[in-house]
Structure formats: C-alpha cells, structure tokens
Amino acid sequence: MRTLLALWLLLAPVSYCLAATDVFNFDSPEQEQRYMQLAEELRCLVCQNQSLAGSNAELAGDLRREVYEMVQAGKSNEEIVSFLVARYGDFVLYRPPVRTNTALLWFGPFIAVIIAALLLFRFIRRRKTTADPEFTDADRAKVAEALTQVEQQQRDKAQ
C-alpha cells in the first residue's frame, strides 16, 4: 500500500505537467514552423503581454488548437490572422496595424516621454530662476549691517 501511495505521489505531478502540454502532429516541418510563428505572433487574450506559445491559460490552449486546425486545413497565415482579428479584434496581434483607433498604442509612449521631458525641463528652468536670486549692493549692505549688529550684541552680552 505504501509503495502504491509513493508511486502515485511521484507520478501525479508528472501527469499534470504532461496534461498542460499541447501535442500536435504536423504533416510537414513547414506546417509546424508556420504554427509556431503564428503562436508567437498572436497574443493571449487573458494574459499580461504573453503570446499564445508562452501562455498556459485555457483560452490560449483553445486558440492554439484553433490555429493548429486551420494550419492543418491548409489556410494561409493571412487567412488565419484575418479570422482571429475579425473574431477578437486587433488586440489579438502583438503588432497591431497603425490606424486611427490604434494610434494611441503606437504613439502614446512617445508622446508621454516628450511631455515628461518638457515638464522636467520646465521644472528645472523654473527652479534655477527662483533658487538664485540676484543680490543688489543695497541687499548686501543690509546683510552686513545686520551681521554687525548681531556681533555687537554678542560682545555686549560677553562683557
């Protein structure tokens, strides 16, 4: 009984790992290469920035199976991508086309960096002008007079 339990404890994790792996049989190495290329180019819809190839999500597995079936059916890469874009939108692509509705995705980071640089430049420039006020001769004379008075008061207290 102990041997059976030990064997089960050893094999249970292995079977879980094997169950998570997709095993597809391709007719040719070209089909397998196309499938792998598509799986890398397409985004998992429920993951944070992962391709279909790198995701363990259930939906990613379903999409991989769907891509496999379309590759096996002889559809071209363009047909497969068009089908998935029609079904899920441009979000399924890692590199969506530049259009008016995706312009923010493409240019948003650059715009944010430019705005941040302008704000930083403005902050530094404003800080320089307020941090270094120029003293006039009258200001220097007032400071010298105040310093002399403080020194005189300290001498008077010391005596």
Tab-separated table of C-alpha atoms in Angstrom:
chain	number	residue	atom	x	y	z
A	1	MET	CA	0.000	0.000	0.000
A	2	ARG	CA	2.833	2.390	0.871
A	3	THR	CA	4.577	1.617	-2.397
A	4	LEU	CA	1.421	2.369	-4.336
A	5	LEU	CA	0.939	5.657	-2.479
A	6	ALA	CA	4.572	6.647	-3.053
A	7	LEU	CA	4.278	5.808	-6.743
A	8	TRP	CA	1.095	7.861	-7.032
A	9	LEU	CA	2.723	10.831	-5.257
A	10	LEU	CA	5.636	10.671	-7.688
A	11	LEU	CA	3.576	10.350	-10.858
A	12	ALA	CA	0.728	12.762	-10.074
A	13	PRO	CA	2.792	15.944	-10.670
A	14	VAL	CA	4.291	14.461	-13.838
A	15	SER	CA	0.868	13.720	-15.286
A	16	TYR	CA	-0.232	17.280	-14.522
A	17	CYS	CA	2.754	18.680	-16.413
A	18	LEU	CA	2.113	16.412	-19.365
A	19	ALA	CA	-1.551	17.389	-19.470
A	20	ALA	CA	-0.630	21.072	-19.818
A	21	THR	CA	1.498	20.445	-22.903
A	22	ASP	CA	-0.109	20.632	-26.328
A	23	VAL	CA	0.925	17.779	-28.588
A	24	PHE	CA	0.136	18.405	-32.223
A	25	ASN	CA	1.142	16.197	-35.131
A	26	PHE	CA	2.001	18.064	-38.309
A	27	ASP	CA	2.161	16.724	-41.844
A	28	SER	CA	5.383	18.611	-42.578
A	29	PRO	CA	8.055	20.663	-40.807
A	30	GLU	CA	6.832	23.729	-42.742
A	31	GLN	CA	3.396	23.424	-41.141
A	32	GLU	CA	4.955	23.143	-37.709
A	33	GLN	CA	7.116	26.195	-38.395
A	34	ARG	CA	4.063	28.190	-39.565
A	35	TYR	CA	2.135	27.129	-36.477
A	36	MET	CA	4.983	28.168	-34.155
A	37	GLN	CA	5.370	31.500	-35.952
A	38	LEU	CA	1.648	32.226	-35.625
A	39	ALA	CA	1.613	31.165	-31.967
A	40	GLU	CA	4.430	33.645	-31.278
A	41	GLU	CA	2.793	36.495	-33.248
A	42	LEU	CA	-0.625	36.147	-31.628
A	43	ARG	CA	-1.362	37.463	-28.151
A	44	CYS	CA	-3.095	35.546	-25.388
A	45	LEU	CA	-6.303	37.439	-24.733
A	46	VAL	CA	-6.391	36.855	-20.976
A	47	CYS	CA	-2.689	37.097	-20.089
A	48	GLN	CA	-0.483	40.076	-19.424
A	49	ASN	CA	1.621	40.502	-22.541
A	50	GLN	CA	2.138	36.823	-23.384
A	51	SER	CA	1.990	35.105	-26.725
A	52	LEU	CA	-0.160	32.058	-27.368
A	53	ALA	CA	3.008	29.970	-27.379
A	54	GLY	CA	4.066	31.150	-23.922
A	55	SER	CA	0.709	31.099	-22.161
A	56	ASN	CA	-0.731	28.324	-20.028
A	57	ALA	CA	-4.219	29.850	-19.928
A	58	GLU	CA	-7.119	27.680	-21.018
A	59	LEU	CA	-8.212	30.212	-23.651
A	60	ALA	CA	-4.683	30.243	-25.082
A	61	GLY	CA	-4.843	26.457	-25.389
A	62	ASP	CA	-8.155	26.743	-27.231
A	63	LEU	CA	-6.701	29.347	-29.595
A	64	ARG	CA	-3.597	27.211	-30.198
A	65	ARG	CA	-5.870	24.290	-31.082
A	66	GLU	CA	-7.872	26.524	-33.418
A	67	VAL	CA	-4.700	27.789	-35.122
A	68	TYR	CA	-3.481	24.184	-35.449
A	69	GLU	CA	-6.739	23.100	-37.078
A	70	MET	CA	-6.609	25.989	-39.551
A	71	VAL	CA	-2.967	25.231	-40.414
A	72	GLN	CA	-3.923	21.580	-40.950
A	73	ALA	CA	-6.854	22.681	-43.133
A	74	GLY	CA	-4.380	24.436	-45.427
A	75	LYS	CA	-5.344	28.030	-44.648
A	76	SER	CA	-2.683	30.675	-45.195
A	77	ASN	CA	-1.195	32.748	-42.379
A	78	GLU	CA	-3.110	35.788	-43.637
A	79	GLU	CA	-6.410	33.895	-43.559
A	80	ILE	CA	-5.769	32.647	-40.038
A	81	VAL	CA	-4.784	36.093	-38.756
A	82	SER	CA	-7.754	37.722	-40.526
A	83	PHE	CA	-10.138	35.207	-38.955
A	84	LEU	CA	-8.769	35.813	-35.456
A	85	VAL	CA	-8.757	39.609	-35.893
A	86	ALA	CA	-12.357	39.516	-37.132
A	87	ARG	CA	-13.312	37.445	-34.114
A	88	TYR	CA	-11.231	39.092	-31.349
A	89	GLY	CA	-10.116	42.448	-32.750
A	90	ASP	CA	-6.642	43.915	-33.248
A	91	PHE	CA	-5.766	43.140	-29.618
A	92	VAL	CA	-5.006	39.548	-30.635
A	93	LEU	CA	-1.996	40.828	-32.634
A	94	TYR	CA	1.285	41.686	-30.935
A	95	ARG	CA	1.916	44.326	-33.603
A	96	PRO	CA	-1.463	45.793	-34.468
A	97	PRO	CA	-1.612	47.902	-37.654
A	98	VAL	CA	-1.327	51.672	-37.349
A	99	ARG	CA	-4.855	53.012	-37.649
A	100	THR	CA	-6.764	55.832	-36.049
A	101	ASN	CA	-8.102	53.529	-33.338
A	102	THR	CA	-4.631	52.081	-32.581
A	103	ALA	CA	-2.618	55.300	-32.931
A	104	LEU	CA	-2.530	55.784	-29.169
A	105	LEU	CA	-0.983	52.322	-28.760
A	106	TRP	CA	1.785	53.191	-31.200
A	107	PHE	CA	2.453	56.832	-30.384
A	108	GLY	CA	1.218	57.110	-26.786
A	109	PRO	CA	4.519	56.091	-25.164
A	110	PHE	CA	6.497	58.561	-27.298
A	111	ILE	CA	4.052	61.357	-26.520
A	112	ALA	CA	4.257	60.538	-22.803
A	113	VAL	CA	8.076	60.663	-22.878
A	114	ILE	CA	8.054	64.004	-24.721
A	115	ILE	CA	5.557	65.503	-22.263
A	116	ALA	CA	7.599	64.222	-19.307
A	117	ALA	CA	10.800	65.699	-20.785
A	118	LEU	CA	9.112	69.073	-21.347
A	119	LEU	CA	7.738	69.132	-17.801
A	120	LEU	CA	11.147	68.203	-16.390
A	121	PHE	CA	12.845	70.916	-18.465
A	122	ARG	CA	10.263	73.477	-17.318
A	123	PHE	CA	10.635	72.426	-13.675
A	124	ILE	CA	14.437	72.667	-13.777
A	125	ARG	CA	14.356	76.008	-15.560
A	126	ARG	CA	11.823	77.456	-13.122
A	127	ARG	CA	13.840	76.146	-10.179
A	128	LYS	CA	17.015	77.851	-11.421
A	129	THR	CA	15.366	81.243	-11.749
A	130	THR	CA	13.836	81.129	-8.259
A	131	ALA	CA	16.764	79.458	-6.495
A	132	ASP	CA	19.433	82.015	-7.415
A	133	PRO	CA	18.026	85.487	-6.745
A	134	GLU	CA	20.497	88.224	-7.512
A	135	PHE	CA	21.528	90.383	-4.565
A	136	THR	CA	21.926	94.075	-5.118
A	137	ASP	CA	24.525	96.209	-3.344
A	138	ALA	CA	21.762	97.549	-1.091
A	139	ASP	CA	20.832	93.990	-0.068
A	140	ARG	CA	24.460	93.189	0.709
A	141	ALA	CA	24.740	96.354	2.803
A	142	LYS	CA	21.629	95.391	4.817
A	143	VAL	CA	23.024	91.916	5.488
A	144	ALA	CA	26.393	93.352	6.544
A	145	GLU	CA	24.664	95.853	8.877
A	146	ALA	CA	22.518	93.097	10.445
A	147	LEU	CA	25.609	90.936	10.924
A	148	THR	CA	27.449	93.818	12.581
A	149	GLN	CA	24.515	94.390	14.970
A	150	VAL	CA	24.410	90.693	15.931
A	151	GLU	CA	28.164	90.671	16.577
A	152	GLN	CA	27.858	93.858	18.691
A	153	GLN	CA	25.046	92.316	20.774
A	154	GLN	CA	27.135	89.190	21.392
A	155	ARG	CA	30.095	91.318	22.544
A	156	ASP	CA	27.832	93.308	24.875
A	157	LYS	CA	26.498	90.115	26.455
A	158	ALA	CA	30.004	88.721	26.888
A	159	GLN	CA	31.175	91.790	28.872
